[in-house]
Tab-separated table of N, CA and C in Angstrom:
chain	number	residue	atom	x	y	z
P	1	UNK	N	0.837	-1.172	0.000
P	1	UNK	CA	0.000	0.000	0.000
P	1	UNK	C	0.887	1.242	0.000
P	2	UNK	N	0.515	2.176	-0.857
P	2	UNK	CA	1.291	3.398	-0.998
P	2	UNK	C	0.580	4.514	-0.265
P	3	UNK	N	1.268	5.187	0.606
P	3	UNK	CA	0.636	6.267	1.365
P	3	UNK	C	1.231	7.596	0.935
P	4	UNK	N	0.354	8.569	0.747
P	4	UNK	CA	0.816	9.918	0.473
P	4	UNK	C	1.032	10.626	1.791
P	5	UNK	N	2.104	11.324	1.871
P	5	UNK	CA	2.344	12.084	3.094
P	5	UNK	C	2.418	13.550	2.745
P	6	UNK	N	2.033	14.342	3.668
P	6	UNK	CA	2.041	15.782	3.474
P	6	UNK	C	3.154	16.354	4.349
P	7	UNK	N	4.124	17.027	3.707
P	7	UNK	CA	5.209	17.623	4.469
P	7	UNK	C	5.053	19.137	4.452
P	8	UNK	N	5.325	19.752	5.558
P	8	UNK	CA	5.313	21.219	5.591
P	8	UNK	C	6.617	21.710	4.957
P	9	UNK	N	6.654	23.009	4.647
P	9	UNK	CA	7.867	23.570	4.043
P	9	UNK	C	9.080	23.372	4.947
P	10	UNK	N	8.875	23.443	6.258
P	10	UNK	CA	10.010	23.310	7.180
P	10	UNK	C	10.581	21.903	7.169
P	11	UNK	N	9.781	20.909	6.731
P	11	UNK	CA	10.251	19.540	6.682
P	11	UNK	C	10.945	19.215	5.359
P	12	UNK	N	10.841	20.066	4.386
P	12	UNK	CA	11.450	19.815	3.073
P	12	UNK	C	12.861	20.383	3.023
P	13	UNK	N	13.674	19.761	2.195
P	13	UNK	CA	15.034	20.267	2.017
P	13	UNK	C	14.981	21.486	1.096
P	14	UNK	N	16.015	22.330	1.173
P	14	UNK	CA	16.045	23.499	0.276
P	14	UNK	C	15.957	23.097	-1.197
P	15	UNK	N	16.562	21.989	-1.574
P	15	UNK	CA	16.510	21.531	-2.962
P	15	UNK	C	15.083	21.155	-3.355
P	16	UNK	N	14.336	20.506	-2.466
P	16	UNK	CA	12.950	20.150	-2.741
P	16	UNK	C	12.091	21.403	-2.928
P	17	UNK	N	12.339	22.413	-2.117
P	17	UNK	CA	11.579	23.671	-2.204
P	17	UNK	C	11.845	24.347	-3.544
P	18	UNK	N	13.130	24.386	-3.947
P	18	UNK	CA	13.482	25.013	-5.232
P	18	UNK	C	12.845	24.241	-6.380
P	19	UNK	N	12.898	22.915	-6.348
P	19	UNK	CA	12.294	22.111	-7.408
P	19	UNK	C	10.786	22.349	-7.496
P	20	UNK	N	10.135	22.434	-6.355
P	20	UNK	CA	8.691	22.686	-6.337
P	20	UNK	C	8.381	24.063	-6.914
P	21	UNK	N	9.159	25.059	-6.529
P	21	UNK	CA	8.940	26.419	-7.038
P	21	UNK	C	9.144	26.475	-8.548
P	22	UNK	N	10.189	25.831	-9.036
P	22	UNK	CA	10.457	25.806	-10.479
P	22	UNK	C	9.323	25.107	-11.210
P	23	UNK	N	8.823	24.023	-10.672
P	23	UNK	CA	7.726	23.293	-11.309
P	23	UNK	C	6.472	24.142	-11.378
P	24	UNK	N	6.162	24.858	-10.283
P	24	UNK	CA	4.966	25.708	-10.259
P	24	UNK	C	5.103	26.844	-11.264
P	25	UNK	N	6.255	27.495	-11.289
P	25	UNK	CA	6.481	28.591	-12.231
P	25	UNK	C	6.421	28.073	-13.662
P	26	UNK	N	7.023	26.931	-13.922
P	26	UNK	CA	7.007	26.355	-15.270
P	26	UNK	C	5.587	26.049	-15.720
P	27	UNK	N	4.784	25.504	-14.826
P	27	UNK	CA	3.383	25.231	-15.157
P	27	UNK	C	2.653	26.519	-15.513
P	28	UNK	N	2.915	27.576	-14.763
P	28	UNK	CA	2.271	28.866	-15.039
P	28	UNK	C	2.664	29.408	-16.402
P	29	UNK	N	3.960	29.354	-16.733
P	29	UNK	CA	4.410	29.822	-18.041
P	29	UNK	C	3.846	28.957	-19.154
P	30	UNK	N	3.831	27.659	-18.930
P	30	UNK	CA	3.305	26.742	-19.939
P	30	UNK	C	1.845	27.027	-20.233
P	31	UNK	N	1.053	27.256	-19.199
P	31	UNK	CA	-0.369	27.547	-19.400
P	31	UNK	C	-0.544	28.870	-20.136
P	32	UNK	N	0.261	29.872	-19.778
P	32	UNK	CA	0.166	31.164	-20.465
P	32	UNK	C	0.562	31.034	-21.931
P	33	UNK	N	1.594	30.243	-22.210
P	33	UNK	CA	2.036	30.050	-23.589
P	33	UNK	C	0.969	29.324	-24.404
P	34	UNK	N	0.355	28.290	-23.813
P	34	UNK	CA	-0.710	27.576	-24.515
P	34	UNK	C	-1.873	28.500	-24.827
P	35	UNK	N	-2.232	29.341	-23.865
P	35	UNK	CA	-3.340	30.262	-24.085
P	35	UNK	C	-2.973	31.270	-25.172
P	36	UNK	N	-1.762	31.804	-25.132
P	36	UNK	CA	-1.341	32.790	-26.133
P	36	UNK	C	-1.301	32.171	-27.521
P	37	UNK	N	-0.863	30.919	-27.612
P	37	UNK	CA	-0.762	30.263	-28.909
P	37	UNK	C	-2.129	29.884	-29.469
P	38	UNK	N	-3.096	29.654	-28.598
P	38	UNK	CA	-4.385	29.183	-29.070
P	38	UNK	C	-5.332	30.320	-29.443
P	39	UNK	N	-5.035	31.534	-29.009
P	39	UNK	CA	-5.912	32.658	-29.308
P	39	UNK	C	-5.426	33.377	-30.570
P	40	UNK	N	-6.288	33.510	-31.579
P	40	UNK	CA	-5.870	34.229	-32.791
P	40	UNK	C	-5.731	35.724	-32.504
P	41	UNK	N	-4.921	36.389	-33.311
P	41	UNK	CA	-4.762	37.823	-33.132
P	41	UNK	C	-6.075	38.517	-33.503
P	42	UNK	N	-6.277	39.760	-33.052
P	42	UNK	CA	-7.549	40.453	-33.286
P	42	UNK	C	-7.910	40.613	-34.761
P	43	UNK	N	-6.929	40.859	-35.621
P	43	UNK	CA	-7.223	41.020	-37.046
P	43	UNK	C	-7.784	39.728	-37.623
P	44	UNK	N	-7.097	38.631	-37.378
P	44	UNK	CA	-7.533	37.342	-37.905
P	44	UNK	C	-8.905	36.969	-37.356
P	45	UNK	N	-9.111	37.185	-36.065
P	45	UNK	CA	-10.404	36.858	-35.457
P	45	UNK	C	-11.518	37.672	-36.101
P	46	UNK	N	-11.268	38.942	-36.332
P	46	UNK	CA	-12.248	39.825	-36.970
P	46	UNK	C	-12.623	39.312	-38.357
P	47	UNK	N	-11.612	38.992	-39.146
P	47	UNK	CA	-11.853	38.514	-40.511
P	47	UNK	C	-12.543	37.153	-40.514
P	48	UNK	N	-12.116	36.271	-39.609
P	48	UNK	CA	-12.737	34.947	-39.517
P	48	UNK	C	-14.213	35.034	-39.130
P	49	UNK	N	-14.567	36.082	-38.389
P	49	UNK	CA	-15.957	36.277	-37.969
P	49	UNK	C	-16.811	36.932	-39.058
P	50	UNK	N	-16.210	37.197	-40.235
P	50	UNK	CA	-16.957	37.796	-41.344
P	50	UNK	C	-17.122	39.297	-41.235
P	51	UNK	N	-16.210	39.934	-40.518
P	51	UNK	CA	-16.251	41.384	-40.367
P	51	UNK	C	-15.148	42.034	-41.201
P	52	UNK	N	-14.941	43.312	-41.013
P	52	UNK	CA	-13.917	44.064	-41.741
P	52	UNK	C	-12.959	44.681	-40.730
P	53	UNK	N	-11.654	44.463	-40.939
P	53	UNK	CA	-10.648	45.105	-40.089
P	53	UNK	C	-10.341	46.474	-40.677
P	54	UNK	N	-10.307	47.500	-39.833
P	54	UNK	CA	-10.022	48.865	-40.270
P	54	UNK	C	-8.710	49.308	-39.632
P	55	UNK	N	-7.764	49.702	-40.475
P	55	UNK	CA	-6.459	50.191	-40.042
P	55	UNK	C	-6.401	51.680	-40.328
P	56	UNK	N	-5.936	52.458	-39.363
P	56	UNK	CA	-5.751	53.895	-39.560
P	56	UNK	C	-4.315	54.234	-39.202
P	57	UNK	N	-3.612	54.852	-40.161
P	57	UNK	CA	-2.224	55.265	-39.935
P	57	UNK	C	-2.183	56.763	-39.732
P	58	UNK	N	-1.910	57.148	-38.491
P	58	UNK	CA	-1.741	58.551	-38.123
P	58	UNK	C	-0.260	58.902	-38.252
P	59	UNK	N	0.094	60.166	-38.031
P	59	UNK	CA	1.501	60.565	-38.062
P	59	UNK	C	2.306	59.852	-36.979
P	60	UNK	N	1.680	59.613	-35.836
P	60	UNK	CA	2.429	59.057	-34.711
P	60	UNK	C	2.149	57.579	-34.438
P	61	UNK	N	1.545	56.885	-35.377
P	61	UNK	CA	1.339	55.459	-35.162
P	61	UNK	C	0.148	54.905	-35.922
P	62	UNK	N	-0.075	53.629	-35.702
P	62	UNK	CA	-1.120	52.892	-36.399
P	62	UNK	C	-2.082	52.314	-35.366
P	63	UNK	N	-3.378	52.393	-35.678
P	63	UNK	CA	-4.392	51.789	-34.825
P	63	UNK	C	-5.332	50.975	-35.697
P	64	UNK	N	-5.954	49.988	-35.105
P	64	UNK	CA	-6.888	49.165	-35.849
P	64	UNK	C	-8.080	48.791	-35.006
P	65	UNK	N	-9.148	48.410	-35.691
P	65	UNK	CA	-10.344	47.973	-34.998
P	65	UNK	C	-11.204	47.136	-35.925
P	66	UNK	N	-12.096	46.379	-35.320
P	66	UNK	CA	-12.969	45.478	-36.070
P	66	UNK	C	-14.325	46.143	-36.303
P	67	UNK	N	-14.706	46.228	-37.558
P	67	UNK	CA	-16.005	46.796	-37.923
P	67	UNK	C	-17.002	45.667	-38.131
P	68	UNK	N	-18.075	45.715	-37.374
P	68	UNK	CA	-19.144	44.728	-37.550
P	68	UNK	C	-20.244	45.267	-38.452
P	69	UNK	N	-20.209	46.565	-38.699
P	69	UNK	CA	-21.138	47.210	-39.625
P	69	UNK	C	-20.294	47.947	-40.654
P	70	UNK	N	-20.550	47.699	-41.938
P	70	UNK	CA	-19.659	48.246	-42.966
P	70	UNK	C	-20.361	48.404	-44.305
P	71	UNK	N	-21.510	49.055	-44.299
P	71	UNK	CA	-22.217	49.308	-45.556
P	71	UNK	C	-21.384	50.207	-46.469
P	72	UNK	N	-20.582	51.093	-45.871
P	72	UNK	CA	-19.626	51.905	-46.632
P	72	UNK	C	-18.407	52.145	-45.738
P	73	UNK	N	-17.403	52.802	-46.288
P	73	UNK	CA	-16.156	53.016	-45.559
P	73	UNK	C	-16.301	53.858	-44.316
P	74	UNK	N	-17.181	54.854	-44.345
P	74	UNK	CA	-17.375	55.700	-43.169
P	74	UNK	C	-18.057	54.918	-42.049
P	75	UNK	N	-19.038	54.083	-42.409
P	75	UNK	CA	-19.690	53.263	-41.393
P	75	UNK	C	-18.679	52.283	-40.790
P	76	UNK	N	-17.805	51.720	-41.621
P	76	UNK	CA	-16.775	50.802	-41.125
P	76	UNK	C	-15.852	51.513	-40.141
P	77	UNK	N	-15.424	52.733	-40.475
P	77	UNK	CA	-14.571	53.514	-39.573
P	77	UNK	C	-15.232	53.681	-38.212
P	78	UNK	N	-16.476	54.127	-38.230
P	78	UNK	CA	-17.195	54.363	-36.973
P	78	UNK	C	-17.430	53.061	-36.213
P	79	UNK	N	-17.789	52.011	-36.910
P	79	UNK	CA	-18.050	50.723	-36.268
P	79	UNK	C	-16.780	50.149	-35.633
P	80	UNK	N	-15.636	50.460	-36.206
P	80	UNK	CA	-14.356	49.972	-35.676
P	80	UNK	C	-13.873	50.796	-34.487
P	81	UNK	N	-14.651	51.810	-34.102
P	81	UNK	CA	-14.306	52.593	-32.919
P	81	UNK	C	-13.647	53.921	-33.181
P	82	UNK	N	-13.562	54.331	-34.431
P	82	UNK	CA	-12.971	55.624	-34.768
P	82	UNK	C	-14.066	56.664	-34.913
P	83	UNK	N	-13.709	57.926	-34.712
P	83	UNK	CA	-14.642	59.024	-34.905
P	83	UNK	C	-14.237	59.771	-36.165
P	84	UNK	N	-15.100	59.731	-37.164
P	84	UNK	CA	-14.811	60.377	-38.448
P	84	UNK	C	-15.609	61.671	-38.565
P	85	UNK	N	-14.917	62.760	-38.888
P	85	UNK	CA	-15.581	64.033	-39.174
P	85	UNK	C	-15.622	64.194	-40.686
P	86	UNK	N	-16.835	64.230	-41.226
P	86	UNK	CA	-17.027	64.254	-42.676
P	86	UNK	C	-17.659	65.581	-43.070
P	87	UNK	N	-17.139	66.197	-44.127
P	87	UNK	CA	-17.682	67.474	-44.594
P	87	UNK	C	-19.033	67.260	-45.281
P	88	UNK	N	-19.754	68.339	-45.493
P	88	UNK	CA	-21.062	68.264	-46.159
P	88	UNK	C	-20.964	67.680	-47.565
P	89	UNK	N	-19.807	67.859	-48.219
P	89	UNK	CA	-19.647	67.331	-49.571
P	89	UNK	C	-19.047	65.919	-49.591
P	90	UNK	N	-18.987	65.246	-48.414
P	90	UNK	CA	-18.599	63.851	-48.358
P	90	UNK	C	-17.120	63.568	-48.217
P	91	UNK	N	-16.303	64.579	-47.925
P	91	UNK	CA	-14.871	64.354	-47.742
P	91	UNK	C	-14.566	64.108	-46.271
P	92	UNK	N	-13.638	63.206	-46.033
P	92	UNK	CA	-13.211	62.916	-44.679
P	92	UNK	C	-12.233	63.994	-44.225
P	93	UNK	N	-12.595	64.715	-43.183
P	93	UNK	CA	-11.721	65.765	-42.661
P	93	UNK	C	-10.749	65.246	-41.615
P	94	UNK	N	-11.296	64.554	-40.606
P	94	UNK	CA	-10.446	64.048	-39.530
P	94	UNK	C	-10.899	62.660	-39.097
P	95	UNK	N	-9.958	61.932	-38.539
P	95	UNK	CA	-10.239	60.676	-37.855
P	95	UNK	C	-9.695	60.857	-36.444
P	96	UNK	N	-10.571	60.680	-35.474
P	96	UNK	CA	-10.211	60.885	-34.071
P	96	UNK	C	-9.526	62.237	-33.854
P	97	UNK	N	-10.001	63.258	-34.558
P	97	UNK	CA	-9.482	64.614	-34.381
P	97	UNK	C	-8.175	64.901	-35.093
P	98	UNK	N	-7.679	63.977	-35.876
P	98	UNK	CA	-6.418	64.174	-36.608
P	98	UNK	C	-6.685	64.404	-38.082
P	99	UNK	N	-6.038	65.318	-38.727
P	99	UNK	CA	-5.060	66.234	-38.158
P	99	UNK	C	-5.763	67.304	-37.311
P	100	UNK	N	-5.123	67.655	-36.210
P	100	UNK	CA	-5.733	68.637	-35.305
P	100	UNK	C	-5.797	70.013	-35.960
P	101	UNK	N	-4.787	70.347	-36.733
P	101	UNK	CA	-4.788	71.570	-37.529
P	101	UNK	C	-4.440	71.150	-38.951
P	102	UNK	N	-5.418	71.211	-39.823
P	102	UNK	CA	-5.216	70.722	-41.193
P	102	UNK	C	-4.362	71.677	-42.010
P	103	UNK	N	-3.383	71.110	-42.690
P	103	UNK	CA	-2.578	71.874	-43.627
P	103	UNK	C	-3.308	71.983	-44.960
P	104	UNK	N	-2.795	72.808	-45.853
P	104	UNK	CA	-3.440	73.018	-47.147
P	104	UNK	C	-3.524	71.756	-47.991
P	105	UNK	N	-2.591	70.823	-47.811
P	105	UNK	CA	-2.578	69.604	-48.624
P	105	UNK	C	-2.772	68.336	-47.795
P	106	UNK	N	-3.388	68.465	-46.634
P	106	UNK	CA	-3.670	67.272	-45.826
P	106	UNK	C	-4.892	66.560	-46.370
P	107	UNK	N	-4.796	65.233	-46.435
P	107	UNK	CA	-5.923	64.427	-46.887
P	107	UNK	C	-5.738	62.994	-46.411
P	108	UNK	N	-6.817	62.226	-46.444
P	108	UNK	CA	-6.784	60.839	-46.018
P	108	UNK	C	-6.797	59.934	-47.241
P	109	UNK	N	-5.711	59.195	-47.444
P	109	UNK	CA	-5.663	58.196	-48.515
P	109	UNK	C	-6.457	56.986	-48.044
P	110	UNK	N	-7.129	56.330	-48.974
P	110	UNK	CA	-8.059	55.254	-48.636
P	110	UNK	C	-7.807	54.047	-49.530
P	111	UNK	N	-7.573	52.907	-48.917
P	111	UNK	CA	-7.265	51.686	-49.661
P	111	UNK	C	-8.008	50.504	-49.047
P	112	UNK	N	-8.009	49.410	-49.769
P	112	UNK	CA	-8.573	48.158	-49.256
P	112	UNK	C	-7.646	47.029	-49.647
P	113	UNK	N	-7.762	45.914	-48.949
P	113	UNK	CA	-6.899	44.771	-49.253
P	113	UNK	C	-7.352	44.101	-50.539
P	114	UNK	N	-6.385	43.500	-51.220
P	114	UNK	CA	-6.734	42.675	-52.379
P	114	UNK	C	-7.436	41.414	-51.867
P	115	UNK	N	-8.054	40.640	-52.750
P	115	UNK	CA	-8.791	39.450	-52.295
P	115	UNK	C	-7.941	38.426	-51.530
P	116	UNK	N	-6.629	38.390	-51.787
P	116	UNK	CA	-5.749	37.437	-51.109
P	116	UNK	C	-5.195	37.964	-49.783
P	117	UNK	N	-5.575	39.186	-49.411
P	117	UNK	CA	-5.100	39.827	-48.182
P	117	UNK	C	-3.580	39.976	-48.155
P	118	UNK	N	-2.981	40.280	-49.304
P	118	UNK	CA	-1.529	40.412	-49.359
P	118	UNK	C	-1.057	41.840	-49.622
P	119	UNK	N	-1.863	42.642	-50.311
P	119	UNK	CA	-1.425	43.979	-50.701
P	119	UNK	C	-2.604	44.957	-50.638
P	120	UNK	N	-2.268	46.236	-50.737
P	120	UNK	CA	-3.291	47.291	-50.755
P	120	UNK	C	-3.687	47.624	-52.182
P	121	UNK	N	-4.943	47.976	-52.373
P	121	UNK	CA	-5.448	48.516	-53.629
P	121	UNK	C	-6.109	49.844	-53.300
P	122	UNK	N	-5.728	50.887	-54.037
P	122	UNK	CA	-6.259	52.221	-53.794
P	122	UNK	C	-7.729	52.273	-54.208
P	123	UNK	N	-8.554	52.833	-53.347
P	123	UNK	CA	-9.962	53.026	-53.704
P	123	UNK	C	-10.080	54.146	-54.728
P	124	UNK	N	-10.905	53.940	-55.719
P	124	UNK	CA	-11.180	54.973	-56.725
P	124	UNK	C	-12.409	55.796	-56.350
P	125	UNK	N	-13.023	55.465	-55.207
P	125	UNK	CA	-14.190	56.199	-54.709
P	125	UNK	C	-13.929	56.596	-53.269
P	126	UNK	N	-14.750	57.472	-52.759
P	126	UNK	CA	-14.614	57.906	-51.380
P	126	UNK	C	-15.273	56.950	-50.407
P	127	UNK	N	-15.083	57.221	-49.126
P	127	UNK	CA	-15.620	56.370	-48.078
P	127	UNK	C	-17.132	56.264	-48.082
P	128	UNK	N	-17.804	57.286	-48.614
P	128	UNK	CA	-19.272	57.239	-48.659
P	128	UNK	C	-19.792	56.426	-49.846
P	129	UNK	N	-18.915	56.058	-50.771
P	129	UNK	CA	-19.330	55.282	-51.945
P	129	UNK	C	-18.709	53.884	-51.994
P	130	UNK	N	-17.782	53.602	-51.094
P	130	UNK	CA	-17.135	52.295	-51.102
P	130	UNK	C	-18.077	51.235	-50.532
P	131	UNK	N	-17.776	50.003	-50.839
P	131	UNK	CA	-18.567	48.876	-50.337
P	131	UNK	C	-17.619	47.814	-49.788
P	132	UNK	N	-17.168	47.999	-48.544
P	132	UNK	CA	-16.256	47.019	-47.956
P	132	UNK	C	-16.846	45.607	-47.992
P	133	UNK	N	-15.973	44.635	-48.166
P	133	UNK	CA	-16.373	43.236	-48.281
P	133	UNK	C	-16.025	42.514	-46.980
P	134	UNK	N	-16.955	41.703	-46.488
P	134	UNK	CA	-16.690	40.916	-45.285
P	134	UNK	C	-15.409	40.108	-45.471
P	135	UNK	N	-14.566	40.097	-44.433
P	135	UNK	CA	-13.307	39.366	-44.505
P	135	UNK	C	-12.182	40.144	-45.157
P	136	UNK	N	-12.381	41.446	-45.373
P	136	UNK	CA	-11.340	42.278	-45.987
P	136	UNK	C	-10.813	43.295	-44.980
P	137	UNK	N	-9.808	44.048	-45.420
P	137	UNK	CA	-9.169	45.057	-44.584
P	137	UNK	C	-9.266	46.402	-45.283
P	138	UNK	N	-9.664	47.420	-44.538
P	138	UNK	CA	-9.715	48.795	-45.022
P	138	UNK	C	-8.520	49.541	-44.436
P	139	UNK	N	-7.916	50.431	-45.195
P	139	UNK	CA	-6.774	51.191	-44.704
P	139	UNK	C	-6.896	52.670	-44.989
P	140	UNK	N	-6.673	53.473	-43.982
P	140	UNK	CA	-6.670	54.934	-44.103
P	140	UNK	C	-5.299	55.440	-43.670
P	141	UNK	N	-4.742	56.396	-44.429
P	141	UNK	CA	-3.425	56.952	-44.093
P	141	UNK	C	-3.459	58.467	-44.259
P	142	UNK	N	-3.046	59.164	-43.228
P	142	UNK	CA	-2.986	60.618	-43.268
P	142	UNK	C	-1.816	61.055	-44.140
P	143	UNK	N	-2.143	61.834	-45.166
P	143	UNK	CA	-1.134	62.333	-46.108
P	143	UNK	C	-1.015	63.844	-45.968
P	144	UNK	N	0.179	64.379	-46.300
P	144	UNK	CA	0.407	65.815	-46.170
P	144	UNK	C	0.803	66.476	-47.491
P	145	UNK	N	0.593	65.765	-48.594
P	145	UNK	CA	0.922	66.327	-49.899
P	145	UNK	C	0.038	65.679	-50.959
P	146	UNK	N	-0.462	66.518	-51.870
P	146	UNK	CA	-1.248	65.981	-52.981
P	146	UNK	C	-0.349	65.253	-53.992
P	147	UNK	N	0.957	65.489	-53.921
P	147	UNK	CA	1.904	64.865	-54.849
P	147	UNK	C	2.493	63.558	-54.322
P	148	UNK	N	2.041	63.101	-53.189
P	148	UNK	CA	2.583	61.870	-52.602
P	148	UNK	C	2.395	60.704	-53.557
P	149	UNK	N	3.426	59.889	-53.680
P	149	UNK	CA	3.366	58.749	-54.602
P	149	UNK	C	2.894	57.478	-53.914
P	150	UNK	N	3.414	57.197	-52.742
P	150	UNK	CA	3.017	55.996	-52.012
P	150	UNK	C	1.984	56.389	-50.964
P	151	UNK	N	0.727	56.096	-51.248
P	151	UNK	CA	-0.346	56.519	-50.349
P	151	UNK	C	-0.925	55.371	-49.520
P	152	UNK	N	-0.474	54.164	-49.754
P	152	UNK	CA	-0.993	53.021	-49.001
P	152	UNK	C	-0.441	53.036	-47.584
P	153	UNK	N	-1.182	52.486	-46.640
P	153	UNK	CA	-0.612	52.342	-45.294
P	153	UNK	C	0.688	51.550	-45.355
P	154	UNK	N	1.610	51.862	-44.456
P	154	UNK	CA	2.920	51.212	-44.471
P	154	UNK	C	2.857	49.765	-44.000
P	155	UNK	N	1.855	49.430	-43.182
P	155	UNK	CA	1.666	48.051	-42.742
P	155	UNK	C	0.832	47.343	-43.797
P	156	UNK	N	1.333	46.251	-44.331
P	156	UNK	CA	0.622	45.548	-45.390
P	156	UNK	C	-0.483	44.653	-44.806
P	157	UNK	N	-1.502	44.352	-45.595
P	157	UNK	CA	-2.509	43.391	-45.130
P	157	UNK	C	-1.893	42.041	-44.750
P	158	UNK	N	-0.855	41.608	-45.491
P	158	UNK	CA	-0.198	40.344	-45.170
P	158	UNK	C	0.411	40.383	-43.776
P	159	UNK	N	1.016	41.528	-43.408
P	159	UNK	CA	1.585	41.669	-42.060
P	159	UNK	C	0.484	41.648	-41.005
P	160	UNK	N	-0.643	42.257	-41.308
P	160	UNK	CA	-1.746	42.276	-40.341
P	160	UNK	C	-2.286	40.877	-40.052
P	161	UNK	N	-2.480	40.088	-41.080
P	161	UNK	CA	-3.017	38.741	-40.857
P	161	UNK	C	-1.950	37.806	-40.279
P	162	UNK	N	-0.677	38.185	-40.414
P	162	UNK	CA	0.396	37.394	-39.800
P	162	UNK	C	0.604	37.795	-38.349
P	163	UNK	N	-0.141	38.824	-37.901
P	163	UNK	CA	-0.041	39.266	-36.515
P	163	UNK	C	1.150	40.132	-36.224
P	164	UNK	N	1.709	40.773	-37.220
P	164	UNK	CA	2.896	41.627	-37.026
P	164	UNK	C	2.507	43.064	-36.774
């Protein structure tokens, strides 16, 4: 017959205490790693749920959100948690108050992901006329020149779905 005995910490050797502590810590890290590996990143989860991921590139960084309503680009922006200020003639003036002071050539470039989610395609229409597709990515980038050549967000759709 095998009996389990319960020893207090004072009855254990220092080596036993260290081994127990290492085992407990290792179990904690292992569980955290399993949880982190099993949870998809927010972009992938959004797309898998049949929604639209919206990326906004400001001067000081990039933010994203999941749009569950996306009849057009402006609705997608708002649904993803951004606040869009739109002029009476349908132009996007600011996103979340940016630019705070608009320059003469400030504007928001607008793109969407290609069907393979690998690259950006420039929209030929404005946010009020676009028709985002479930499982796609929308991208907005604040520009400061009408002569800018590269207007796509710097983060590619492929990087977003890879969790980068």
